[in-house]
Coordinates of C-alpha atoms in Angstrom, one line a residue:
M1 CA -9.1 -24.1 -5.2
K2 CA -7.5 -24.3 -1.7
K3 CA -8.3 -22.5 1.2
T4 CA -6.3 -22.1 4.8
I5 CA -6.7 -19.4 7.6
I6 CA -3.7 -17.5 8.0
A7 CA -3.5 -15.5 12.0
A8 CA -0.1 -13.8 11.6
Y9 CA 1.6 -11.8 15.0
W10 CA 3.4 -8.7 15.0
V11 CA 6.8 -7.4 15.1
F12 CA 7.6 -4.3 15.6
A13 CA 9.3 -1.8 13.7
I14 CA 11.1 0.8 15.6
A15 CA 13.4 3.6 14.4
G16 CA 13.4 1.9 10.8
R17 CA 14.8 -1.5 12.4
L18 CA 12.5 -4.7 12.6
V19 CA 12.5 -6.4 16.0
A20 CA 10.4 -9.3 17.0
G21 CA 7.7 -9.0 19.9
E22 CA 7.1 -11.5 22.4
A23 CA 6.1 -15.0 21.4
D24 CA 2.5 -14.4 23.1
A25 CA 2.1 -11.0 21.1
P26 CA -1.7 -10.5 20.1
R27 CA -2.8 -11.4 16.7
A28 CA -3.2 -8.1 14.4
F29 CA -4.9 -9.6 11.5
E30 CA -6.5 -12.6 10.0
F31 CA -7.2 -13.6 6.6
E32 CA -8.4 -16.6 4.8
R33 CA -5.6 -17.8 2.0
I34 CA -7.7 -19.0 -1.1
V35 CA -5.3 -20.2 -3.8
I36 CA -7.1 -19.1 -7.2
D37 CA -4.4 -20.4 -9.5
A38 CA -1.4 -22.9 -8.0
D39 CA 0.1 -23.5 -11.9
F40 CA 0.7 -20.1 -13.5
P41 CA 4.2 -19.9 -14.6
G42 CA 5.8 -16.5 -14.9
G43 CA 3.4 -14.7 -13.1
Y44 CA 4.2 -10.8 -13.2
Q45 CA 0.8 -8.9 -12.9
V46 CA -2.7 -9.1 -11.2
E47 CA -5.5 -6.7 -10.9
T48 CA -9.3 -7.1 -9.7
A49 CA -12.1 -5.5 -11.8
D50 CA -15.7 -6.8 -12.9
V51 CA -14.7 -8.3 -16.4
N52 CA -18.3 -9.8 -17.2
G53 CA -20.8 -7.2 -15.9
D54 CA -22.3 -9.2 -13.0
G55 CA -21.0 -6.7 -10.1
K56 CA -18.3 -8.9 -8.7
L57 CA -14.4 -8.3 -8.5
D58 CA -12.9 -10.6 -10.8
V59 CA -9.0 -11.5 -10.8
I60 CA -6.9 -11.0 -13.8
G61 CA -3.3 -12.3 -13.9
L62 CA -0.5 -12.2 -16.6
G63 CA 2.8 -13.4 -17.2
G64 CA 4.6 -16.2 -19.3
D65 CA 2.9 -14.7 -22.3
V66 CA -0.7 -15.0 -21.4
C67 CA -3.2 -13.1 -19.9
A68 CA -6.3 -14.8 -18.2
W69 CA -9.1 -13.7 -16.2
Y70 CA -10.9 -15.7 -13.0
E71 CA -14.5 -15.4 -12.7
N72 CA -15.8 -14.8 -9.1
P73 CA -16.6 -16.5 -7.0
N74 CA -15.7 -20.2 -8.8
W75 CA -12.4 -18.8 -10.2
K76 CA -12.9 -20.5 -13.4
K77 CA -10.0 -19.8 -15.6
R78 CA -10.3 -18.3 -19.2
I79 CA -7.9 -17.1 -21.3
V80 CA -7.8 -13.6 -22.8
T81 CA -4.3 -13.5 -24.8
D82 CA -1.2 -16.0 -25.0
K83 CA 1.7 -16.0 -27.0
R84 CA 0.1 -15.6 -30.4
H85 CA -1.3 -12.3 -29.1
S86 CA 1.0 -11.2 -26.1
P87 CA 4.6 -12.7 -26.1
G88 CA 6.5 -10.8 -23.6
I89 CA 3.4 -9.4 -21.4
I90 CA 4.2 -7.0 -19.0
S91 CA 1.0 -5.3 -17.8
S92 CA -2.8 -5.0 -17.9
A93 CA -5.4 -2.6 -17.4
T94 CA -9.3 -3.7 -17.3
A95 CA -12.0 -1.3 -17.3
D96 CA -15.7 -1.4 -19.3
L97 CA -14.8 1.4 -22.0
D98 CA -18.1 1.5 -23.7
G99 CA -20.7 0.8 -21.1
D100 CA -21.8 -2.6 -22.4
G101 CA -21.2 -4.2 -19.1
K102 CA -18.5 -6.5 -20.6
A103 CA -14.9 -5.1 -19.5
E104 CA -12.3 -4.7 -22.0
I105 CA -8.3 -5.2 -21.4
A106 CA -5.3 -3.4 -22.5
V107 CA -2.2 -5.4 -22.9
A108 CA 1.2 -4.1 -22.7
Y109 CA 3.6 -6.6 -24.4
D110 CA 6.8 -7.3 -26.4
F111 CA 8.6 -5.9 -23.4
E112 CA 12.5 -6.7 -23.2
M113 CA 14.8 -5.2 -20.5
N114 CA 17.8 -4.3 -22.3
Q115 CA 15.7 -3.7 -25.8
P116 CA 13.8 -0.3 -24.9
R117 CA 13.0 0.5 -28.6
R118 CA 10.7 -2.8 -28.1
G119 CA 7.2 -2.5 -27.1
K120 CA 3.5 -3.1 -28.2
L121 CA 0.0 -2.1 -27.0
L122 CA -3.3 -3.9 -27.9
L123 CA -6.9 -3.9 -26.8
A124 CA -8.7 -7.1 -25.7
S125 CA -12.6 -7.2 -25.9
Q126 CA -14.8 -9.8 -25.0
G127 CA -16.8 -12.3 -27.1
E128 CA -20.4 -13.1 -27.3
G129 CA -20.4 -15.5 -24.5
L130 CA -18.2 -15.8 -21.5
D131 CA -16.2 -18.6 -23.2
D132 CA -15.7 -17.4 -26.9
P133 CA -12.0 -16.2 -27.8
W134 CA -11.5 -12.3 -27.2
K135 CA -11.2 -9.8 -30.2
I136 CA -7.3 -8.7 -30.2
T137 CA -7.1 -5.2 -31.6
P138 CA -3.6 -3.7 -32.0
I139 CA -3.0 -0.4 -31.0
T140 CA 0.4 1.1 -31.4
D141 CA 4.3 0.2 -30.8
L142 CA 5.6 2.2 -27.6
N143 CA 8.8 1.7 -26.5
S144 CA 9.6 0.0 -22.9
I145 CA 6.3 -0.1 -22.4
H146 CA 5.7 -0.9 -18.6
R147 CA 2.9 -0.2 -16.6
L148 CA -1.0 0.6 -17.7
R149 CA -3.7 2.2 -15.5
W150 CA -7.2 3.3 -16.8
G151 CA -8.6 6.8 -15.3
D152 CA -10.1 10.1 -16.0
L153 CA -7.3 12.0 -16.2
D154 CA -8.8 15.5 -18.0
G155 CA -11.9 15.4 -16.0
D156 CA -13.9 14.9 -18.7
G157 CA -15.8 12.0 -17.2
K158 CA -14.3 9.4 -20.0
L159 CA -11.5 7.0 -19.0
D160 CA -8.1 7.5 -20.5
L161 CA -5.0 5.0 -20.6
L162 CA -1.8 6.3 -18.7
V163 CA 1.1 4.4 -20.1
A164 CA 4.3 4.3 -18.0
P165 CA 7.6 3.0 -20.2
I166 CA 10.0 2.0 -17.9
F167 CA 13.2 3.6 -19.9
G168 CA 13.7 6.0 -22.8
P169 CA 14.6 4.5 -26.4
A170 CA 18.0 5.1 -26.0
A171 CA 18.6 3.6 -22.4
K172 CA 21.2 1.2 -21.9
P173 CA 22.9 -0.8 -18.9
P174 CA 23.7 -0.4 -16.5
V175 CA 22.1 3.3 -15.6
Y176 CA 19.4 3.7 -18.3
E177 CA 20.0 6.8 -18.3
D178 CA 17.4 8.1 -21.1
P179 CA 14.2 8.9 -19.3
A180 CA 11.1 7.4 -19.8
Q181 CA 8.2 9.4 -21.3
I182 CA 4.9 8.8 -19.3
V183 CA 2.0 9.3 -21.8
A184 CA -1.7 9.1 -21.8
F185 CA -4.1 8.1 -24.7
T186 CA -7.2 10.0 -24.5
S187 CA -10.4 10.1 -26.9
V188 CA -10.3 6.3 -26.6
D189 CA -12.6 4.4 -28.9
V190 CA -13.1 0.7 -28.6
R191 CA -14.2 0.6 -32.2
D192 CA -11.3 2.5 -33.7
P193 CA -7.7 3.0 -32.7
A194 CA -7.0 5.8 -35.1
K195 CA -9.0 8.2 -32.9
W196 CA -6.9 7.6 -29.9
R197 CA -4.9 10.5 -29.3
L198 CA -1.4 10.1 -27.6
R199 CA -0.8 13.0 -24.8
P200 CA 3.0 13.1 -23.2
L201 CA 2.9 14.1 -19.5
A202 CA 6.3 14.0 -18.0
N203 CA 9.8 12.6 -18.5
R204 CA 11.6 10.6 -15.3
P205 CA 14.5 7.9 -15.5
V206 CA 13.7 4.4 -14.6
T207 CA 10.0 5.2 -14.0
H208 CA 8.6 1.7 -12.3
A209 CA 5.4 2.5 -11.0
I210 CA 2.0 4.6 -11.4
E211 CA -1.2 5.1 -9.5
I212 CA -4.2 7.7 -10.8
L213 CA -6.2 9.6 -8.0
P214 CA -9.0 11.4 -8.6
S215 CA -7.7 14.0 -6.0
F216 CA -4.9 14.6 -3.8
D217 CA -5.6 16.6 -1.1
E218 CA -6.1 20.2 -1.8
I219 CA -5.4 19.4 -5.6
K220 CA -9.6 19.0 -6.5
R221 CA -8.4 17.5 -10.1
P222 CA -6.9 13.9 -11.1
V223 CA -3.5 13.5 -10.8
V224 CA -0.8 10.8 -11.3
L225 CA 1.9 9.5 -8.8
A226 CA 5.1 8.1 -10.6
A227 CA 7.9 6.1 -8.6
N228 CA 11.0 6.6 -10.8
N229 CA 14.8 7.3 -10.1
Q230 CA 14.2 10.8 -8.7
G231 CA 12.0 9.7 -6.2
V232 CA 7.7 10.2 -6.2
T233 CA 6.6 12.6 -8.8
L234 CA 3.0 14.1 -9.1
I235 CA 1.7 14.9 -12.3
E236 CA -1.5 17.3 -12.8
A237 CA -2.6 16.2 -16.4
S238 CA -6.6 18.1 -16.1
N239 CA -5.1 21.1 -17.9
D240 CA -3.9 21.5 -21.5
K241 CA -0.2 21.4 -20.1
A242 CA 0.8 19.0 -18.0
V243 CA 2.8 20.2 -14.9
A244 CA 5.2 17.5 -12.8
R245 CA 6.8 18.1 -9.8
D246 CA 8.9 15.7 -7.6
L247 CA 7.6 15.2 -4.2
V248 CA 10.2 13.3 -2.2
P249 CA 14.0 12.1 -3.4
G250 CA 13.4 8.4 -2.5
A251 CA 16.4 6.5 -1.7
A252 CA 19.8 7.6 -2.1
G253 CA 22.6 5.8 -4.1
D254 CA 24.0 5.4 -7.7
R255 CA 21.9 4.8 -10.6
P256 CA 19.7 2.9 -11.3
K257 CA 19.5 1.8 -7.5
R258 CA 18.0 5.0 -6.4
G259 CA 14.9 6.8 -5.9
G260 CA 11.3 4.8 -5.6
S261 CA 10.2 1.7 -7.4
E262 CA 6.8 1.4 -5.9
I263 CA 4.0 3.9 -4.9
H264 CA 0.8 4.2 -3.2
R265 CA -1.2 7.1 -1.3
G266 CA -2.6 6.2 2.1
K267 CA -3.8 8.1 4.8
F268 CA -3.4 8.0 8.9
K269 CA -6.5 8.1 11.1
D270 CA -6.2 11.6 12.1
G271 CA -6.7 12.1 8.1
R272 CA -2.8 13.2 7.0
T273 CA -2.0 12.0 4.0
F274 CA 1.3 9.6 3.4
L275 CA 3.3 8.4 0.4
A276 CA 4.2 4.7 0.9
T277 CA 6.8 3.4 -1.3
V278 CA 9.5 0.5 -2.2
E279 CA 12.9 1.7 -2.5
P280 CA 15.1 2.0 -4.1
W281 CA 14.2 0.5 -7.9
H282 CA 13.8 -3.3 -6.8
G283 CA 14.8 -2.3 -3.6
T284 CA 15.2 -3.3 0.0
D285 CA 13.2 -0.9 2.0
V286 CA 9.3 -0.3 3.0
V287 CA 8.9 3.5 3.3
V288 CA 6.5 5.7 4.5
W289 CA 6.9 9.8 3.9
P290 CA 4.1 11.6 6.1
R291 CA 2.7 14.9 5.0
K292 CA 4.5 17.7 6.9
S293 CA 1.6 20.1 7.0
T294 CA -1.3 21.4 5.0
G295 CA -0.3 24.0 2.6
D296 CA 3.0 23.3 0.7
L297 CA 3.0 19.4 -0.4
E298 CA 6.3 18.5 2.0
F299 CA 6.8 14.9 3.0
G300 CA 8.8 13.7 5.4
P301 CA 11.0 12.4 7.5
R302 CA 11.5 9.5 5.7
T303 CA 10.2 6.5 7.7
V304 CA 11.7 2.8 6.9
L305 CA 9.3 0.4 8.2
D306 CA 11.4 -2.7 6.6
D307 CA 14.9 -2.9 5.2
T308 CA 14.8 -6.4 4.6
L309 CA 13.4 -7.0 1.3
A310 CA 15.1 -8.7 -1.5
D311 CA 14.2 -7.6 -4.8
G312 CA 11.1 -5.4 -3.8
H313 CA 8.2 -5.6 -6.2
A314 CA 5.0 -5.1 -4.6
L315 CA 3.0 -2.7 -2.5
W316 CA -0.5 -2.0 -1.7
V317 CA -2.1 0.2 0.7
A318 CA -5.6 -0.4 2.3
D319 CA -7.7 0.0 5.7
L320 CA -8.0 -3.8 6.1
N321 CA -9.7 -3.7 9.4
G322 CA -11.9 -0.3 9.2
D323 CA -10.6 1.6 12.2
G324 CA -9.6 4.7 9.9
Q325 CA -6.2 3.7 9.5
D326 CA -4.6 2.5 6.1
E327 CA -2.4 -0.2 6.3
V328 CA 0.6 -1.0 3.9
L329 CA 1.3 -4.4 2.3
A330 CA 4.4 -4.9 0.8
G331 CA 6.2 -8.0 -1.1
H332 CA 9.8 -9.3 -2.3
R333 CA 10.4 -11.5 -4.8
G334 CA 14.0 -12.7 -4.0
K335 CA 15.6 -14.7 -1.0
D336 CA 13.2 -15.5 1.7
H337 CA 10.1 -14.0 -0.4
R338 CA 7.0 -13.2 1.6
V339 CA 4.0 -10.9 1.8
A340 CA 4.2 -8.9 4.7
L341 CA 1.5 -6.0 6.4
Y342 CA 2.5 -2.9 8.1
D343 CA 0.1 -1.5 10.9
Y344 CA 0.8 1.9 12.7
N345 CA -0.1 2.3 16.1
A346 CA -0.8 6.2 16.8
D347 CA -0.2 5.3 20.9
S348 CA 3.5 4.2 20.2
Q349 CA 4.1 6.1 16.9
S350 CA 5.7 2.8 15.5
W351 CA 4.9 0.5 12.6
R352 CA 4.1 -3.2 13.2
R353 CA 5.0 -5.7 10.6
T354 CA 2.4 -9.0 10.2
I355 CA 4.4 -11.9 7.9
V356 CA 1.0 -12.6 6.1
D357 CA 2.5 -15.2 3.7
Q358 CA 5.9 -17.0 2.9
A359 CA 4.7 -19.3 0.0
V360 CA 4.4 -16.5 -2.6
A361 CA 7.2 -14.7 -4.4
P362 CA 5.3 -11.7 -5.0
Q363 CA 5.6 -9.6 -8.4
D364 CA 2.5 -7.7 -7.5
L365 CA -0.3 -6.9 -4.9
R366 CA -3.8 -5.4 -5.8
G367 CA -7.0 -5.1 -3.7
G368 CA -10.7 -4.7 -3.7
D369 CA -13.8 -6.0 -1.5
V370 CA -13.8 -9.3 -4.0
D371 CA -16.5 -10.9 -1.7
G372 CA -18.6 -8.3 -1.3
D373 CA -18.7 -8.0 2.4
G374 CA -17.7 -4.4 2.8
K375 CA -14.2 -5.1 3.6
P376 CA -11.0 -4.7 1.5
D377 CA -9.3 -7.8 0.3
V378 CA -5.8 -8.3 -1.6
V379 CA -4.5 -10.7 -4.2
T380 CA -1.1 -11.5 -5.3
I381 CA 0.7 -13.3 -8.1
G382 CA 3.9 -14.9 -7.4
G383 CA 6.6 -15.6 -10.4
S384 CA 9.0 -18.2 -9.2
T385 CA 6.4 -19.5 -7.1
H386 CA 3.6 -19.8 -9.9
N387 CA 0.9 -18.8 -8.0
I388 CA -2.2 -16.3 -7.7
V389 CA -3.6 -16.2 -4.3
L390 CA -6.2 -14.1 -2.6
Y391 CA -6.2 -13.1 1.2
R392 CA -10.0 -12.6 2.2
S393 CA -10.1 -10.4 5.2
R394 CA -11.9 -11.9 8.2

């Protein structure tokens, strides 16, 4: 495990274009960079969750047919699934479903971009000891399965599993027109997959990312945000009938290079909500959509923080320095890959970019208070760079 200190400089975003600041500009943020795994081929997704019930957030990484978890704080690696169980692995979602103090992990696998009828879901449960093999329970086949998230969608106090396929079963390149059907599994029972109930939520073309929130401003019930070729969609799923509405259109362009690719909600220091996105699908732009006012859910104008991403594929939002203002972190996996941070300056009404790390080709970004100091930390996983890296806030 390698540790280094990252102290990065501001770069100012003006009118949606990046302009370098003076060489002696003040340092905006400082991180301790901890390499959790320097040899994880094909890394695709990372998350943080308390796997072993000790109250500390562990790290779960997947890719290359493997799902593994890393125990906080020594980061010992343990395999959850491998090629025998999860070929074509694409996503995971970790939570303690039965209250026994040990988390279960839902795993999406058998994904193939241009074979959208393929896709499978399993549930992995821990053995008696930390080093014992995990029990693998097949759940179902689900076409083009791509993103998983746990959340209480119906407000009954129990976790449901949100599943977002990326395409519909008849989708074909180059435009992938058949829309994906976002669904949720309710009545989740660790012991009996037959009790799981599938609930359709919404259909949208090329659905790439999802986020579950317990509420959304005046909407005091759980909602889902989905980034897709129509932009960002909000889904209210707590009633018998799910209601979906498109909030913003995302980037203009020809399908499938249009709309949104990643989505998270953030807040300004004055309490206003914004939507943070990467646009279009696997796109070039880091974008913020401020909410216009209370009342109608209207967002705009489209504010481009950065238009230099190559195959953008990672996004996170968090208040890293505790000033009440959320920062945006984004990453791309293509040429000149990097993780970057965007911080809003209310006085100048501009966003400043901080280059965090250029030694990782990020496929995913997640966060949480990993070291228990009350400050959010950030974890990323690099595909072509084969690494999992923790950025500890200092």
